Tab-separated table of C-alpha atoms and ligand atoms in Angstrom:
chain	number	residue	atom	x	y	z
J	160	MET	CA	-1.138	29.671	-3.621
J	161	VAL	CA	0.482	26.873	-5.643
J	162	LYS	CA	-0.394	23.451	-4.357
J	163	THR	CA	2.066	20.653	-3.645
J	164	THR	CA	1.446	17.083	-4.768
J	165	VAL	CA	2.918	14.016	-3.104
J	166	SER	CA	2.850	10.912	-5.305
J	167	ILE	CA	3.885	7.393	-4.507
J	168	ILE	CA	3.876	5.025	-7.454
J	169	LYS	CA	5.085	1.443	-7.077
J	170	ALA	CA	5.510	-1.774	-8.981
J	171	ASP	CA	7.127	-5.166	-8.607
J	172	ILE	CA	9.529	-5.230	-11.529
J	173	GLY	CA	11.717	-8.140	-10.435
J	174	SER	CA	13.308	-9.389	-7.289
J	175	LEU	CA	16.240	-11.309	-5.896
J	176	ALA	CA	15.855	-14.997	-5.171
J	177	GLY	CA	12.066	-15.243	-5.458
J	178	HIS	CA	9.633	-12.569	-4.240
J	179	SER	CA	11.904	-11.247	-1.509
J	180	ILE	CA	13.668	-7.906	-2.140
J	181	VAL	CA	14.372	-5.351	-4.856
J	182	PRO	CA	18.132	-5.667	-5.452
J	183	LYS	CA	20.405	-2.626	-5.310
J	184	PRO	CA	21.092	-2.187	-9.058
J	185	LEU	CA	17.359	-1.674	-9.696
J	186	MET	CA	17.067	0.862	-6.864
J	187	GLU	CA	20.090	2.750	-8.225
J	188	LEU	CA	18.674	2.751	-11.720
J	189	ALA	CA	15.387	4.149	-10.397
J	190	GLU	CA	17.292	6.850	-8.507
J	191	ARG	CA	19.119	7.901	-11.676
J	192	LYS	CA	15.840	8.077	-13.599
J	193	LEU	CA	14.142	10.191	-10.947
J	194	ALA	CA	17.205	12.457	-10.689
J	195	GLU	CA	16.726	13.085	-14.434
J	196	GLY	CA	13.076	13.830	-13.675
J	197	VAL	CA	14.202	16.553	-11.246
J	198	GLU	CA	16.679	17.948	-13.794
J	199	THR	CA	14.027	18.159	-16.485
J	200	GLY	CA	11.593	19.808	-14.071
J	201	ILE	CA	8.961	17.037	-13.999
J	202	ILE	CA	9.296	16.499	-10.255
J	203	ASN	CA	10.840	18.561	-7.437
J	204	SER	CA	12.232	15.788	-5.227
J	205	TYR	CA	12.111	12.017	-4.753
J	206	TYR	CA	12.999	9.089	-2.527
J	207	VAL	CA	13.389	5.507	-3.757
J	208	PHE	CA	12.893	2.579	-1.387
J	209	ASN	CA	11.562	-0.966	-1.366
J	210	ALA	CA	8.780	-2.774	0.438
J	211	GLY	CA	9.958	-6.361	0.025
J	212	ASP	CA	9.978	-7.020	-3.721
J	213	ASP	CA	8.139	-3.792	-4.595
J	214	LEU	CA	10.000	-0.775	-5.967
J	215	GLU	CA	8.555	2.379	-4.416
J	216	LEU	CA	8.934	5.809	-6.064
J	217	LEU	CA	8.041	8.636	-3.694
J	218	MET	CA	7.913	11.975	-5.529
J	219	THR	CA	6.840	15.574	-4.897
J	220	HIS	CA	5.879	18.109	-7.564
J	221	PHE	CA	3.510	20.935	-8.499
J	222	LYS	CA	1.650	19.099	-11.260
J	223	GLY	CA	-1.387	17.699	-9.426
J	224	VAL	CA	-2.666	14.119	-9.236
J	225	ASP	CA	-2.890	11.868	-12.303
J	226	ASN	CA	-0.387	14.023	-14.153
J	227	GLU	CA	0.794	12.568	-17.468
J	228	GLU	CA	4.434	13.664	-17.121
J	229	VAL	CA	4.778	12.372	-13.549
J	230	HIS	CA	3.069	9.056	-14.335
J	231	GLY	CA	5.134	8.847	-17.531
J	232	LEU	CA	8.345	9.286	-15.538
J	233	ALA	CA	7.314	6.478	-13.165
J	234	TRP	CA	6.310	4.243	-16.081
J	235	GLU	CA	9.613	4.830	-17.923
J	236	THR	CA	11.490	4.130	-14.689
J	237	PHE	CA	9.663	0.826	-14.189
J	238	LYS	CA	10.185	-0.153	-17.846
J	239	ALA	CA	13.925	0.535	-17.634
J	240	ALA	CA	14.173	-1.323	-14.316
J	241	ALA	CA	12.231	-4.269	-15.774
J	242	GLU	CA	14.643	-4.404	-18.728
J	243	LYS	CA	17.550	-4.513	-16.312
J	244	ALA	CA	15.771	-7.182	-14.238
J	245	LYS	CA	15.239	-9.264	-17.390
J	246	ALA	CA	18.881	-8.923	-18.364
J	247	LEU	CA	19.893	-10.110	-14.878
J	248	LYS	CA	17.238	-12.877	-15.066
J	249	LEU	CA	15.820	-11.676	-11.733
J	250	TYR	CA	12.694	-13.346	-10.510
J	251	GLY	CA	9.382	-12.009	-11.843
J	252	ALA	CA	11.066	-9.405	-14.064
J	253	GLY	CA	8.386	-6.940	-15.159
J	254	GLN	CA	5.794	-8.739	-12.989
J	255	ASP	CA	3.453	-5.784	-12.423
J	256	LEU	CA	3.731	-4.150	-15.859
J	257	LEU	CA	0.616	-5.768	-17.270
J	258	LYS	CA	0.059	-3.609	-20.331
J	259	ASP	CA	2.484	-2.302	-22.931
J	260	ALA	CA	1.001	0.990	-23.984
J	261	PHE	CA	1.210	4.008	-21.697
J	262	SER	CA	-1.564	6.464	-22.460
J	263	GLY	CA	-1.184	9.251	-19.949
J	264	ASN	CA	-1.694	7.430	-16.659
J	265	VAL	CA	-0.398	4.313	-14.897
J	266	ARG	CA	-3.840	3.449	-13.502
J	267	GLY	CA	-5.038	0.166	-14.944
J	268	LEU	CA	-1.581	-0.764	-16.241
J	269	GLY	CA	-0.401	-2.619	-13.125
J	270	PRO	CA	1.536	-0.196	-10.887
J	271	GLY	CA	-0.098	0.992	-7.658
J	272	VAL	CA	-0.512	4.711	-7.009
J	273	ALA	CA	-1.505	6.997	-4.128
J	274	GLU	CA	-1.364	10.763	-4.591
J	275	MET	CA	-2.595	13.835	-2.771
J	276	GLU	CA	-2.538	17.523	-3.676
J	277	PHE	CA	-2.803	20.178	-0.956
J	278	GLU	CA	-1.883	23.678	0.055
J	279	GLU	CA	1.082	23.378	2.404
J	280	ARG	CA	0.547	24.182	6.053
J	281	PRO	CA	3.276	25.990	8.033
J	282	SER	CA	4.587	22.476	8.715
J	283	ASP	CA	3.399	19.397	6.826
J	284	PRO	CA	4.259	15.995	8.301
J	285	ILE	CA	3.137	12.926	6.333
J	286	VAL	CA	3.317	9.183	6.952
J	287	VAL	CA	4.012	7.040	3.884
J	288	PHE	CA	2.946	3.421	4.322
J	289	ALA	CA	3.990	0.623	1.963
J	290	ALA	CA	3.185	-3.054	2.416
J	291	ASP	CA	4.279	-6.260	0.719
J	292	LYS	CA	2.454	-9.607	0.338
J	293	THR	CA	-0.981	-8.162	0.857
J	294	GLU	CA	-3.620	-5.996	-0.840
J	295	PRO	CA	-4.972	-2.410	-0.633
J	296	SER	CA	-7.770	-3.270	1.787
J	297	ALA	CA	-5.038	-4.185	4.290
J	298	PHE	CA	-5.244	-0.482	5.224
J	299	ASN	CA	-9.014	-0.624	5.929
J	300	TYR	CA	-8.479	-1.593	9.565
J	301	LEU	CA	-5.666	0.902	10.086
J	302	LEU	CA	-7.525	3.840	8.481
J	303	TYR	CA	-10.696	3.067	10.430
J	304	LYS	CA	-8.772	3.063	13.715
J	305	VAL	CA	-6.898	6.262	12.875
J	306	PHE	CA	-9.826	8.341	11.567
J	307	ALA	CA	-12.896	6.846	13.213
J	308	ASP	CA	-11.960	5.207	16.523
J	309	PRO	CA	-11.613	7.594	19.479
J	310	PHE	CA	-10.066	4.761	21.514
J	311	ASN	CA	-7.161	4.984	19.063
J	312	THR	CA	-7.132	8.668	18.148
J	313	ALA	CA	-7.512	10.996	21.095
J	314	GLY	CA	-7.625	13.946	18.694
J	315	LEU	CA	-11.122	12.883	17.550
J	316	VAL	CA	-12.238	13.859	21.053
J	317	ILE	CA	-9.726	16.513	22.072
J	318	ASP	CA	-8.887	18.490	18.902
J	319	PRO	CA	-11.684	20.924	17.887
J	320	ARG	CA	-10.584	20.634	14.225
J	321	MET	CA	-11.347	16.889	14.249
J	322	VAL	CA	-14.513	16.537	16.321
J	323	ASP	CA	-16.705	16.904	13.214
J	324	GLY	CA	-15.265	13.612	12.002
J	325	PHE	CA	-14.093	12.385	8.613
J	326	GLU	CA	-15.503	11.286	5.242
J	327	PHE	CA	-14.423	7.946	3.807
J	328	ASP	CA	-14.580	7.215	0.061
J	329	VAL	CA	-14.954	3.445	-0.227
J	330	LEU	CA	-14.293	1.676	-3.518
J	331	ASP	CA	-16.261	-1.398	-4.514
J	332	ALA	CA	-13.471	-3.149	-6.448
J	333	ILE	CA	-15.838	-5.650	-8.086
J	334	GLU	CA	-18.437	-3.205	-9.450
J	335	ASN	CA	-15.929	-0.351	-9.833
J	336	ARG	CA	-18.057	2.218	-8.008
J	337	VAL	CA	-17.521	4.411	-4.980
J	338	VAL	CA	-19.586	5.471	-1.954
J	339	THR	CA	-18.855	8.173	0.637
J	340	LEU	CA	-19.607	7.560	4.306
J	341	LYS	CA	-19.272	10.066	7.118
J	342	THR	CA	-18.030	9.219	10.604
J	343	PRO	CA	-18.928	9.219	13.431
J	344	GLU	CA	-22.595	9.163	12.248
J	345	GLU	CA	-22.173	6.324	9.748
J	346	ALA	CA	-19.372	4.422	11.477
J	347	TYR	CA	-21.377	1.191	11.742
J	348	MET	CA	-22.349	1.271	8.065
J	349	LEU	CA	-18.746	2.004	7.170
J	350	LEU	CA	-17.663	-1.078	9.113
J	351	ALA	CA	-20.415	-3.117	7.457
J	352	LEU	CA	-18.708	-2.378	4.140
J	353	ILE	CA	-14.984	-2.248	4.805
J	354	GLY	CA	-14.961	-5.344	7.004
J	355	THR	CA	-15.458	-7.170	3.687
J	356	THR	CA	-11.856	-6.699	2.678
J	357	GLU	CA	-11.969	-8.873	-0.444
J	358	ARG	CA	-14.298	-6.341	-2.055
J	359	TYR	CA	-14.260	-2.909	-0.402
J	360	ILE	CA	-11.217	-0.653	-0.150
J	361	VAL	CA	-10.887	2.629	1.752
J	362	TRP	CA	-9.636	4.898	-1.026
J	363	LYS	CA	-9.645	8.439	0.390
J	364	VAL	CA	-10.325	10.074	3.731
J	365	ARG	CA	-11.204	13.790	4.049
J	366	ARG	CA	-11.696	15.979	7.097
J	367	ALA	CA	-15.426	16.621	7.332
J	368	SER	CA	-15.230	20.226	8.555
J	369	ASP	CA	-13.492	21.553	5.422
J	370	GLY	CA	-13.102	18.656	2.974
J	371	GLU	CA	-9.295	18.740	3.325
J	372	ILE	CA	-7.625	15.533	2.099
J	373	ALA	CA	-6.304	13.469	5.022
J	374	ALA	CA	-5.367	10.075	3.538
J	375	VAL	CA	-5.305	8.218	0.242
J	376	SER	CA	-4.455	4.616	-0.567
J	377	SER	CA	-3.788	2.696	-3.759
J	378	THR	CA	-6.679	0.629	-5.063
J	379	THR	CA	-5.168	-1.516	-7.828
J	380	LYS	CA	-6.567	-5.047	-8.056
J	381	LEU	CA	-4.125	-6.762	-10.402
J	382	SER	CA	-6.256	-9.870	-10.708
J	383	LEU	CA	-9.160	-7.743	-11.959
J	384	ILE	CA	-6.890	-6.229	-14.639
J	385	ALA	CA	-5.237	-9.465	-15.684
J	386	GLY	CA	-8.177	-11.823	-15.012
J	387	LYS	CA	-5.860	-14.144	-13.114
J	388	TYR	CA	-3.416	-14.133	-10.221
J	389	VAL	CA	-0.274	-12.291	-11.211
J	390	GLY	CA	1.069	-11.328	-7.784
J	391	LYS	CA	-0.713	-9.475	-4.996
J	392	ASP	CA	-1.647	-5.822	-5.219
J	393	ASP	CA	0.900	-4.761	-2.639
J	394	PRO	CA	-0.439	-1.392	-1.509
J	395	VAL	CA	0.736	2.092	-0.536
J	396	CYS	CA	-0.993	4.776	1.522
J	397	LEU	CA	-0.314	8.430	2.405
J	398	VAL	CA	-1.615	9.921	5.663
J	399	ARG	CA	-1.257	13.573	6.738
J	400	ALA	CA	-0.341	14.160	10.380
J	401	GLN	CA	-0.708	16.779	13.132
J	402	SER	CA	-2.387	20.204	13.360
J	403	GLY	CA	-5.975	19.170	12.732
J	404	PHE	CA	-5.111	15.680	11.513
J	405	PRO	CA	-4.280	12.692	13.724
J	406	ALA	CA	-0.894	13.007	15.428
J	407	LEU	CA	1.977	10.888	14.114
J	408	GLY	CA	1.650	8.655	17.159
J	409	GLU	CA	-2.084	8.186	16.587
J	410	ILE	CA	-1.412	7.137	12.988
J	411	LEU	CA	1.038	4.500	14.203
J	412	ALA	CA	-0.880	3.349	17.290
J	413	PRO	CA	-2.937	0.669	15.433
J	414	LEU	CA	0.360	-1.113	14.751
J	415	LEU	CA	0.942	-1.723	18.454
J	416	HIS	CA	-0.700	-5.051	17.576
J	417	THR	CA	-0.624	-7.181	14.478
J	418	TYR	CA	-3.766	-7.990	12.478
J	419	LEU	CA	-4.575	-10.459	9.742
J	420	VAL	CA	-4.505	-9.535	6.056
J	421	SER	CA	-4.894	-11.588	2.917
J	422	GLY	CA	-1.872	-12.291	0.726
J	423	TRP	CA	1.261	-14.047	1.939
J	424	MET	CA	2.321	-17.183	0.013
J	425	ARG	CA	0.991	-17.105	-3.592
J	426	GLY	CA	-1.444	-14.384	-2.520
J	427	SER	CA	-3.609	-17.198	-1.196
J	428	HIS	CA	-3.420	-17.102	2.598
J	429	TRP	CA	-4.362	-15.037	5.612
J	430	GLY	CA	-1.264	-13.749	7.353
J	431	PRO	CA	-0.353	-11.376	10.178
J	432	LEU	CA	0.833	-7.926	9.103
J	433	MET	CA	4.300	-7.377	10.576
J	434	PRO	CA	5.545	-3.811	11.100
J	435	VAL	CA	9.255	-3.522	10.233
J	436	GLY	CA	11.995	-0.988	9.576
J	437	LEU	CA	13.285	-0.537	6.020
J	438	LYS	CA	16.229	-2.892	6.517
J	439	ASP	CA	13.817	-5.684	7.533
J	440	SER	CA	11.529	-5.174	4.563
J	441	ARG	CA	12.359	-8.605	3.232
J	442	CYS	CA	9.808	-11.386	2.885
J	443	THR	CA	11.137	-14.791	3.895
J	444	ILE	CA	9.048	-17.350	5.846
J	445	PHE	CA	6.308	-18.665	3.528
J	446	ASP	CA	7.118	-15.524	1.475
J	447	GLY	CA	6.289	-13.333	4.435
J	448	PRO	CA	4.829	-12.739	6.871
J	449	PRO	CA	3.256	-9.746	5.095
J	450	ARG	CA	5.281	-6.630	5.966
J	451	ILE	CA	4.488	-2.977	6.418
J	452	VAL	CA	6.990	-0.103	6.502
J	453	ALA	CA	6.219	3.532	7.369
J	454	LEU	CA	8.277	6.586	6.481
J	455	GLY	CA	7.844	9.855	8.342
J	456	ILE	CA	8.510	12.727	5.934
J	457	GLN	CA	7.927	16.466	5.801
J	458	VAL	CA	7.290	18.570	2.703
J	459	ALA	CA	8.262	22.206	2.337
J	460	ASP	CA	7.932	24.411	-0.757
J	461	GLY	CA	7.018	21.431	-2.910
J	462	LYS	CA	10.001	19.306	-1.849
J	463	LEU	CA	10.799	16.560	0.617
J	464	VAL	CA	12.673	18.240	3.448
J	465	SER	CA	16.337	17.279	2.917
J	466	ASP	CA	19.761	17.533	4.529
J	467	ASP	CA	22.440	19.978	3.378
J	468	ASP	CA	23.493	17.562	0.607
J	469	GLY	CA	19.956	17.322	-0.736
J	470	ARG	CA	19.221	13.846	0.671
J	471	PRO	CA	15.611	13.579	1.889
J	472	LEU	CA	15.209	13.255	5.650
J	473	ILE	CA	13.387	10.006	6.301
J	474	ASN	CA	12.152	8.801	9.681
J	475	ASP	CA	12.069	5.002	9.441
J	476	LEU	CA	9.169	4.838	11.897
J	477	LEU	CA	8.557	1.106	12.321
J	478	ALA	CA	12.236	0.390	13.059
J	479	ASP	CA	11.346	1.474	16.605
J	480	PRO	CA	11.502	-1.267	19.302
J	481	ALA	CA	8.003	-0.061	20.264
J	482	PHE	CA	6.780	-2.417	17.489
J	483	ASP	CA	8.577	-5.473	18.924
J	484	LEU	CA	5.337	-6.627	20.547
J	485	ALA	CA	3.474	-6.584	17.200
J	486	ARG	CA	6.375	-8.396	15.542
J	487	ARG	CA	6.296	-11.059	18.265
J	488	GLU	CA	2.503	-11.404	17.956
J	489	ALA	CA	2.872	-11.641	14.172
J	490	LEU	CA	5.319	-14.526	14.481
J	491	GLU	CA	3.100	-16.336	16.961
J	492	LEU	CA	0.064	-15.972	14.706
J	493	ALA	CA	2.153	-16.956	11.687
J	494	SER	CA	3.213	-20.091	13.485
J	495	ALA	CA	-0.373	-21.009	14.433
J	496	LEU	CA	-1.681	-20.406	10.922
J	497	ARG	CA	1.087	-22.320	9.196
J	498	ARG	CA	0.351	-25.338	11.346
J	499	MET	CA	-2.989	-25.492	9.518
J	500	GLY	CA	-1.391	-25.877	6.089
J	501	GLU	CA	-3.917	-25.677	3.273
J	502	PHE	CA	-7.030	-25.748	5.454
J	503	GLU	CA	-9.320	-22.732	5.665
J	504	PRO	CA	-9.220	-20.237	7.260
J	505	ALA	CA	-5.421	-20.339	6.891
J	506	ARG	CA	-6.020	-20.480	3.157
J	507	LEU	CA	-8.298	-17.851	1.600
J	508	GLY	CA	-11.888	-18.736	0.730
J	509	PRO	CA	-12.887	-20.075	-2.699
J	510	GLN	CA	-13.821	-16.705	-4.236
J	511	ALA	CA	-10.365	-15.257	-3.681
J	512	MET	CA	-8.772	-18.517	-4.854
J	513	GLU	CA	-10.549	-18.253	-8.219
J	514	TYR	CA	-7.775	-15.969	-9.418
J	515	THR	CA	-4.992	-18.357	-8.438
J	516	THR	CA	-3.821	-21.547	-10.125
J	517	LEU	CA	-6.037	-23.679	-7.840
J	518	PRO	CA	-8.865	-23.953	-10.436
J	519	LEU	CA	-6.386	-25.593	-12.849
J	520	VAL	CA	-5.656	-28.261	-10.243
J	521	LEU	CA	-9.368	-28.814	-9.533
J	522	LYS	CA	-10.093	-29.087	-13.248
J	523	LYS	CA	-7.854	-32.137	-13.439
J	524	LEU	CA	-10.182	-33.869	-10.958
J	525	GLU	CA	-13.398	-32.840	-12.700
J	526	GLU	CA	-13.906	-35.959	-14.854
J	527	ARG	CA	-13.309	-38.285	-11.920
J	528	PHE	CA	-16.365	-37.005	-10.042
J	529	LYS	CA	-19.360	-39.410	-10.231
J	530	GLU	CA	-23.040	-38.714	-9.531
J	531	VAL	CA	-24.326	-40.066	-6.197
N	752	13P	P1	-1.044	18.937	16.896
N	752	13P	O1	-1.530	20.301	17.222
N	752	13P	O2	0.064	18.951	15.886
N	752	13P	O3	-2.114	18.019	16.451
N	752	13P	O4	-0.372	18.384	18.251
N	752	13P	C1	-0.864	17.292	18.916
N	752	13P	C2	0.248	16.542	19.506
N	752	13P	O5	1.406	16.930	19.481
N	752	13P	C3	-0.104	15.247	20.056
N	752	13P	O6	0.957	14.350	20.067
N	753	13P	P1	4.346	-10.510	-4.755
N	753	13P	O1	2.944	-10.079	-5.065
N	753	13P	O2	4.948	-9.688	-3.663
N	753	13P	O3	5.181	-10.499	-5.998
N	753	13P	O4	4.311	-11.973	-4.196
N	753	13P	C1	3.819	-12.966	-5.022
N	753	13P	C2	3.766	-14.326	-4.424
N	753	13P	O5	3.180	-15.179	-5.040
N	753	13P	C3	4.404	-14.602	-3.144
N	753	13P	O6	4.342	-15.937	-2.785
N	754	MG	MG1	7.008	-10.433	-6.700
N	755	MG	MG1	5.364	-7.670	-3.586
């Protein structure tokens, strides 16, 4: 049976009034480009949205992961949108397009990507997460809770298809190597690694009983490509739901409360992750707080399930008042952290700050230091 691929590829290609939102003309341009992609048979369906200042291209197709045509379509879309952003003198036009030459794949060029290929089940619900003002390891906590914590996911205990647990592929972003850990047996070792969010990123999760892909997140570290801070690596993540995977409500349950992630202003501060609906995906206070949106989608016959006019049906999950508590907690934590100004732990530790402009400031002081 032909397999369906869901791809989300994103980049910050310019935003309105600082790092806040992707303005409408860029979204419309991206929609036109992806509509052409459907016409020319590269992709089957698409949905364009924004997570703050990041342009998100959600696409379905039959071409598998890391496909040259699909990545090429995304790359061309970002290039065209960046041109438009430059013409409009939008802020940070082309910010995440770090290299000029496309050679078959967007990996390593700046955009973030999460893709999964699978044989469709009779019904295939998926949650698409996208966050702004943070980094890929922001999903470490969420993915651990969803796939390894039975106090979050009842299905780990109750559903016979899940009791064997899950396998986590963890990327070491510094050494560029990967290790696979199996839960529940290796849950403590998994936590030993992924609690170190500045280095380890949960990349893929598979169901242990049959190796079926369950979740995948983007792993781009822009600073490691560019060698300096060029904006945070605002991440995306796909999670499959129901029928042998965690239920939709188990995937969202970790967001009952906020938690701290690195990013926020100048990518240099710890900030509370705030779940919001699409209309509130707009970073403001101190360029944040960091936001997360979640789209509930279904795929059928290689396409996003759509209405009679062909518009994809999107469930804007975090618009629900059920996340008001987390939003309130996020604002309270934001307020406490901002009171601390530039003192750690409100500001990130020195290793993470190496990629920012702070070393340039410290260099100015260097010659004034005297031996004691
Ligand atoms: P599934 O069989 O789809 O996992 O159903 C579980 C459920 O509906 C819990 O909310
Ligand atoms: P982005 O990574 O979302 O562009 O934000 C950059 C920044 O410096 C915000 O203060
Ligand atoms: Mg930006
Ligand atoms: Mg961003």
